[in-house]
Amino acid sequence: MHIVLGLLGTLVTILWLLYRLAEMGIDLGGLNPWAWRRRRQWRSRSQGNPIYALESPLEVTALLMTAAAKLDGDMSGEEKRTLLTLFRETFHLSEAEASDLLTACVHLFGKGEEIRDNLAAVVRPCLDRFSPEQAESALDLVERIIQLEGNPSQRQRDLLEQLQKLLRPAPPEKGQWQ
């Protein structure tokens, strides 16, 4: 009996010390090995660049359309009006929602390094969610924005080329039996 009382006393003392440490602001939850992976994933998601977390084909297409307009610098008034019109008509959004979507896309685009350098990483999270019709529509919408000002720049052509490779993967070549 005296051994059980000693173990219970030790357990209560340890729990009381942990409680007092928590009250003083010392968090021992970081020592939990089962929560480490979950915390690490949450940290990378919350502190990472949100452009890599887009999962909706609508959001990615809107971002790519905005990127096509802003690749050569600021977008013109005509490009902005066309983007808002396409957002309203194609995505069936209200005027306020279209304006909010354009603002969010401009913010996500930032300086454009992610789109120019890592287009595949930006599109990859939702690539499997694109239906073939949505992929063709996205390519068509980006091409309409690129052709809006007349002759597209080299950056715009490169964007469209990379996007076509991602959204229209080449069928595998037929192999020969040997």
PDB file of C-alpha atoms in Angstrom:
ATOM      1  CA  MET A   1       0.000   0.000   0.000  1.00  0.00           C
ATOM      2  CA  HIS A   2       2.813   2.390   0.820  1.00  0.00           C
ATOM      3  CA  ILE A   3       4.198   1.899  -2.749  1.00  0.00           C
ATOM      4  CA  VAL A   4       0.858   2.867  -4.320  1.00  0.00           C
ATOM      5  CA  LEU A   5       0.642   5.971  -2.119  1.00  0.00           C
ATOM      6  CA  GLY A   6       4.199   6.921  -3.100  1.00  0.00           C
ATOM      7  CA  LEU A   7       3.383   6.544  -6.846  1.00  0.00           C
ATOM      8  CA  LEU A   8       0.177   8.564  -6.508  1.00  0.00           C
ATOM      9  CA  GLY A   9       2.021  11.277  -4.581  1.00  0.00           C
ATOM     10  CA  THR A  10       4.713  11.413  -7.272  1.00  0.00           C
ATOM     11  CA  LEU A  11       2.091  11.602 -10.037  1.00  0.00           C
ATOM     12  CA  VAL A  12       0.192  14.405  -8.277  1.00  0.00           C
ATOM     13  CA  THR A  13       3.441  16.306  -7.691  1.00  0.00           C
ATOM     14  CA  ILE A  14       4.427  16.047 -11.384  1.00  0.00           C
ATOM     15  CA  LEU A  15       0.965  17.162 -12.527  1.00  0.00           C
ATOM     16  CA  TRP A  16       1.016  20.072 -10.058  1.00  0.00           C
ATOM     17  CA  LEU A  17       4.445  21.170 -11.319  1.00  0.00           C
ATOM     18  CA  LEU A  18       3.275  21.007 -14.946  1.00  0.00           C
ATOM     19  CA  TYR A  19       0.210  23.071 -14.025  1.00  0.00           C
ATOM     20  CA  ARG A  20       2.344  25.704 -12.300  1.00  0.00           C
ATOM     21  CA  LEU A  21       4.777  25.852 -15.239  1.00  0.00           C
ATOM     22  CA  ALA A  22       1.837  26.366 -17.625  1.00  0.00           C
ATOM     23  CA  GLU A  23       0.531  29.190 -15.417  1.00  0.00           C
ATOM     24  CA  MET A  24       3.942  30.860 -15.588  1.00  0.00           C
ATOM     25  CA  GLY A  25       3.844  30.745 -19.406  1.00  0.00           C
ATOM     26  CA  ILE A  26       6.164  27.812 -20.047  1.00  0.00           C
ATOM     27  CA  ASP A  27       4.492  25.625 -22.654  1.00  0.00           C
ATOM     28  CA  LEU A  28       5.503  22.005 -22.629  1.00  0.00           C
ATOM     29  CA  GLY A  29       3.099  21.155 -25.461  1.00  0.00           C
ATOM     30  CA  GLY A  30       5.986  21.511 -27.885  1.00  0.00           C
ATOM     31  CA  LEU A  31       7.380  18.261 -26.557  1.00  0.00           C
ATOM     32  CA  ASN A  32       4.405  16.276 -27.838  1.00  0.00           C
ATOM     33  CA  PRO A  33       5.762  14.126 -30.682  1.00  0.00           C
ATOM     34  CA  TRP A  34       2.306  13.345 -32.077  1.00  0.00           C
ATOM     35  CA  ALA A  35       1.414  17.007 -32.601  1.00  0.00           C
ATOM     36  CA  TRP A  36       4.742  17.962 -34.215  1.00  0.00           C
ATOM     37  CA  ARG A  37       3.807  16.964 -37.778  1.00  0.00           C
ATOM     38  CA  ARG A  38       0.406  18.663 -37.585  1.00  0.00           C
ATOM     39  CA  ARG A  39       1.960  21.885 -36.226  1.00  0.00           C
ATOM     40  CA  ARG A  40       4.616  21.840 -38.943  1.00  0.00           C
ATOM     41  CA  GLN A  41       2.000  21.465 -41.703  1.00  0.00           C
ATOM     42  CA  TRP A  42      -0.103  24.257 -40.210  1.00  0.00           C
ATOM     43  CA  ARG A  43       2.934  26.549 -39.927  1.00  0.00           C
ATOM     44  CA  SER A  44       3.930  25.994 -43.542  1.00  0.00           C
ATOM     45  CA  ARG A  45       0.351  26.596 -44.666  1.00  0.00           C
ATOM     46  CA  SER A  46      -0.196  29.724 -42.596  1.00  0.00           C
ATOM     47  CA  GLN A  47       3.217  31.304 -43.153  1.00  0.00           C
ATOM     48  CA  GLY A  48       3.710  30.225 -46.761  1.00  0.00           C
ATOM     49  CA  ASN A  49       2.852  32.148 -49.889  1.00  0.00           C
ATOM     50  CA  PRO A  50      -0.934  31.878 -50.477  1.00  0.00           C
ATOM     51  CA  ILE A  51      -0.437  31.746 -54.235  1.00  0.00           C
ATOM     52  CA  TYR A  52       0.671  28.113 -53.848  1.00  0.00           C
ATOM     53  CA  ALA A  53      -2.484  27.173 -51.914  1.00  0.00           C
ATOM     54  CA  LEU A  54      -5.094  27.982 -54.579  1.00  0.00           C
ATOM     55  CA  GLU A  55      -7.230  24.892 -55.087  1.00  0.00           C
ATOM     56  CA  SER A  56     -10.123  26.131 -57.197  1.00  0.00           C
ATOM     57  CA  PRO A  57      -9.831  26.162 -61.003  1.00  0.00           C
ATOM     58  CA  LEU A  58     -11.818  29.422 -60.995  1.00  0.00           C
ATOM     59  CA  GLU A  59      -9.305  31.137 -58.713  1.00  0.00           C
ATOM     60  CA  VAL A  60      -6.304  29.865 -60.662  1.00  0.00           C
ATOM     61  CA  THR A  61      -7.838  30.879 -63.996  1.00  0.00           C
ATOM     62  CA  ALA A  62      -8.643  34.362 -62.662  1.00  0.00           C
ATOM     63  CA  LEU A  63      -5.070  34.670 -61.359  1.00  0.00           C
ATOM     64  CA  LEU A  64      -3.627  33.577 -64.704  1.00  0.00           C
ATOM     65  CA  MET A  65      -5.813  36.050 -66.582  1.00  0.00           C
ATOM     66  CA  THR A  66      -4.669  38.843 -64.273  1.00  0.00           C
ATOM     67  CA  ALA A  67      -1.065  37.699 -64.637  1.00  0.00           C
ATOM     68  CA  ALA A  68      -1.368  37.824 -68.422  1.00  0.00           C
ATOM     69  CA  ALA A  69      -2.540  41.428 -68.163  1.00  0.00           C
ATOM     70  CA  LYS A  70       0.127  42.478 -65.630  1.00  0.00           C
ATOM     71  CA  LEU A  71       3.205  40.642 -66.932  1.00  0.00           C
ATOM     72  CA  ASP A  72       4.439  43.704 -68.797  1.00  0.00           C
ATOM     73  CA  GLY A  73       3.764  46.139 -65.971  1.00  0.00           C
ATOM     74  CA  ASP A  74       0.554  47.789 -64.861  1.00  0.00           C
ATOM     75  CA  MET A  75      -2.610  46.756 -66.619  1.00  0.00           C
ATOM     76  CA  SER A  76      -4.390  49.288 -68.769  1.00  0.00           C
ATOM     77  CA  GLY A  77      -7.925  50.478 -68.176  1.00  0.00           C
ATOM     78  CA  GLU A  78      -9.125  48.443 -71.145  1.00  0.00           C
ATOM     79  CA  GLU A  79      -7.565  45.284 -69.717  1.00  0.00           C
ATOM     80  CA  LYS A  80      -9.147  45.948 -66.334  1.00  0.00           C
ATOM     81  CA  ARG A  81     -12.596  46.482 -67.865  1.00  0.00           C
ATOM     82  CA  THR A  82     -12.219  43.351 -69.974  1.00  0.00           C
ATOM     83  CA  LEU A  83     -11.132  41.303 -66.956  1.00  0.00           C
ATOM     84  CA  LEU A  84     -14.105  42.492 -64.917  1.00  0.00           C
ATOM     85  CA  THR A  85     -16.474  41.752 -67.794  1.00  0.00           C
ATOM     86  CA  LEU A  86     -15.026  38.268 -68.299  1.00  0.00           C
ATOM     87  CA  PHE A  87     -15.210  37.551 -64.569  1.00  0.00           C
ATOM     88  CA  ARG A  88     -18.879  38.572 -64.514  1.00  0.00           C
ATOM     89  CA  GLU A  89     -19.901  36.760 -67.684  1.00  0.00           C
ATOM     90  CA  THR A  90     -17.725  33.657 -67.605  1.00  0.00           C
ATOM     91  CA  PHE A  91     -17.669  32.959 -63.865  1.00  0.00           C
ATOM     92  CA  HIS A  92     -21.228  34.283 -63.275  1.00  0.00           C
ATOM     93  CA  LEU A  93     -20.189  36.703 -60.542  1.00  0.00           C
ATOM     94  CA  SER A  94     -21.846  39.923 -59.447  1.00  0.00           C
ATOM     95  CA  GLU A  95     -20.056  43.193 -60.076  1.00  0.00           C
ATOM     96  CA  ALA A  96     -18.864  43.410 -56.457  1.00  0.00           C
ATOM     97  CA  GLU A  97     -17.625  39.797 -56.482  1.00  0.00           C
ATOM     98  CA  ALA A  98     -15.801  40.363 -59.775  1.00  0.00           C
ATOM     99  CA  SER A  99     -14.144  43.477 -58.391  1.00  0.00           C
ATOM    100  CA  ASP A 100     -13.128  41.612 -55.218  1.00  0.00           C
ATOM    101  CA  LEU A 101     -11.721  38.747 -57.292  1.00  0.00           C
ATOM    102  CA  LEU A 102      -9.673  41.150 -59.409  1.00  0.00           C
ATOM    103  CA  THR A 103      -8.337  42.883 -56.290  1.00  0.00           C
ATOM    104  CA  ALA A 104      -7.380  39.540 -54.731  1.00  0.00           C
ATOM    105  CA  CYS A 105      -5.679  38.399 -57.937  1.00  0.00           C
ATOM    106  CA  VAL A 106      -3.682  41.609 -58.235  1.00  0.00           C
ATOM    107  CA  HIS A 107      -2.603  41.216 -54.616  1.00  0.00           C
ATOM    108  CA  LEU A 108      -1.624  37.563 -55.115  1.00  0.00           C
ATOM    109  CA  PHE A 109       0.246  38.364 -58.314  1.00  0.00           C
ATOM    110  CA  GLY A 110       2.437  40.869 -56.470  1.00  0.00           C
ATOM    111  CA  LYS A 111       5.591  41.427 -58.492  1.00  0.00           C
ATOM    112  CA  GLY A 112       4.953  38.303 -60.535  1.00  0.00           C
ATOM    113  CA  GLU A 113       8.061  36.278 -59.715  1.00  0.00           C
ATOM    114  CA  GLU A 114       6.060  33.201 -58.714  1.00  0.00           C
ATOM    115  CA  ILE A 115       4.073  33.190 -61.942  1.00  0.00           C
ATOM    116  CA  ARG A 116       7.144  33.727 -64.133  1.00  0.00           C
ATOM    117  CA  ASP A 117       9.436  31.320 -62.298  1.00  0.00           C
ATOM    118  CA  ASN A 118       7.150  28.661 -60.790  1.00  0.00           C
ATOM    119  CA  LEU A 119       3.997  28.467 -62.876  1.00  0.00           C
ATOM    120  CA  ALA A 120       3.814  24.682 -62.493  1.00  0.00           C
ATOM    121  CA  ALA A 121       3.970  24.971 -58.688  1.00  0.00           C
ATOM    122  CA  VAL A 122       1.183  27.563 -58.698  1.00  0.00           C
ATOM    123  CA  VAL A 123      -1.121  25.488 -60.914  1.00  0.00           C
ATOM    124  CA  ARG A 124      -0.227  22.029 -59.502  1.00  0.00           C
ATOM    125  CA  PRO A 125      -2.541  22.009 -56.410  1.00  0.00           C
ATOM    126  CA  CYS A 126      -5.656  22.215 -58.578  1.00  0.00           C
ATOM    127  CA  LEU A 127      -4.422  20.658 -61.808  1.00  0.00           C
ATOM    128  CA  ASP A 128      -6.400  17.471 -61.257  1.00  0.00           C
ATOM    129  CA  ARG A 129      -9.576  19.481 -60.565  1.00  0.00           C
ATOM    130  CA  PHE A 130      -9.594  21.045 -64.050  1.00  0.00           C
ATOM    131  CA  SER A 131     -12.015  19.307 -66.377  1.00  0.00           C
ATOM    132  CA  PRO A 132     -10.931  19.234 -70.035  1.00  0.00           C
ATOM    133  CA  GLU A 133     -13.559  21.898 -70.810  1.00  0.00           C
ATOM    134  CA  GLN A 134     -12.333  24.134 -67.992  1.00  0.00           C
ATOM    135  CA  ALA A 135      -8.741  23.733 -69.151  1.00  0.00           C
ATOM    136  CA  GLU A 136      -9.650  24.764 -72.702  1.00  0.00           C
ATOM    137  CA  SER A 137     -11.717  27.665 -71.401  1.00  0.00           C
ATOM    138  CA  ALA A 138      -8.834  28.822 -69.172  1.00  0.00           C
ATOM    139  CA  LEU A 139      -6.439  28.753 -72.126  1.00  0.00           C
ATOM    140  CA  ASP A 140      -8.946  30.634 -74.270  1.00  0.00           C
ATOM    141  CA  LEU A 141      -9.504  33.301 -71.595  1.00  0.00           C
ATOM    142  CA  VAL A 142      -5.777  33.848 -71.050  1.00  0.00           C
ATOM    143  CA  GLU A 143      -5.259  34.063 -74.813  1.00  0.00           C
ATOM    144  CA  ARG A 144      -8.073  36.650 -75.095  1.00  0.00           C
ATOM    145  CA  ILE A 145      -6.374  38.816 -72.469  1.00  0.00           C
ATOM    146  CA  ILE A 146      -3.010  38.460 -74.182  1.00  0.00           C
ATOM    147  CA  GLN A 147      -4.419  39.424 -77.589  1.00  0.00           C
ATOM    148  CA  LEU A 148      -6.356  42.400 -76.171  1.00  0.00           C
ATOM    149  CA  GLU A 149      -3.605  44.986 -76.632  1.00  0.00           C
ATOM    150  CA  GLY A 150      -2.557  43.719 -80.043  1.00  0.00           C
ATOM    151  CA  ASN A 151       0.829  42.064 -80.306  1.00  0.00           C
ATOM    152  CA  PRO A 152       1.589  39.975 -77.204  1.00  0.00           C
ATOM    153  CA  SER A 153       4.989  40.379 -75.581  1.00  0.00           C
ATOM    154  CA  GLN A 154       7.509  37.572 -75.241  1.00  0.00           C
ATOM    155  CA  ARG A 155       6.645  37.120 -71.554  1.00  0.00           C
ATOM    156  CA  GLN A 156       2.979  36.738 -72.403  1.00  0.00           C
ATOM    157  CA  ARG A 157       3.727  34.200 -75.125  1.00  0.00           C
ATOM    158  CA  ASP A 158       5.951  32.266 -72.714  1.00  0.00           C
ATOM    159  CA  LEU A 159       3.167  32.244 -70.120  1.00  0.00           C
ATOM    160  CA  LEU A 160       0.677  30.900 -72.646  1.00  0.00           C
ATOM    161  CA  GLU A 161       3.161  28.269 -73.854  1.00  0.00           C
ATOM    162  CA  GLN A 162       3.882  27.031 -70.321  1.00  0.00           C
ATOM    163  CA  LEU A 163       0.193  27.014 -69.503  1.00  0.00           C
ATOM    164  CA  GLN A 164      -0.618  24.978 -72.606  1.00  0.00           C
ATOM    165  CA  LYS A 165       1.980  22.384 -71.567  1.00  0.00           C
ATOM    166  CA  LEU A 166       0.388  22.137 -68.134  1.00  0.00           C
ATOM    167  CA  LEU A 167      -3.274  22.118 -69.104  1.00  0.00           C
ATOM    168  CA  ARG A 168      -2.951  20.151 -72.357  1.00  0.00           C
ATOM    169  CA  PRO A 169      -0.510  17.389 -71.530  1.00  0.00           C
ATOM    170  CA  ALA A 170       0.819  15.613 -74.590  1.00  0.00           C
ATOM    171  CA  PRO A 171      -0.562  12.121 -75.044  1.00  0.00           C
ATOM    172  CA  PRO A 172       2.003   9.417 -74.432  1.00  0.00           C
ATOM    173  CA  GLU A 173       3.806   8.281 -77.534  1.00  0.00           C
ATOM    174  CA  LYS A 174       2.850   4.911 -78.861  1.00  0.00           C
ATOM    175  CA  GLY A 175       5.536   2.413 -78.127  1.00  0.00           C
ATOM    176  CA  GLN A 176       6.637  -0.381 -80.346  1.00  0.00           C
ATOM    177  CA  TRP A 177       6.681  -4.000 -79.372  1.00  0.00           C
ATOM    178  CA  GLN A 178      10.078  -5.504 -79.564  1.00  0.00           C
TER     179      GLN A 178
END
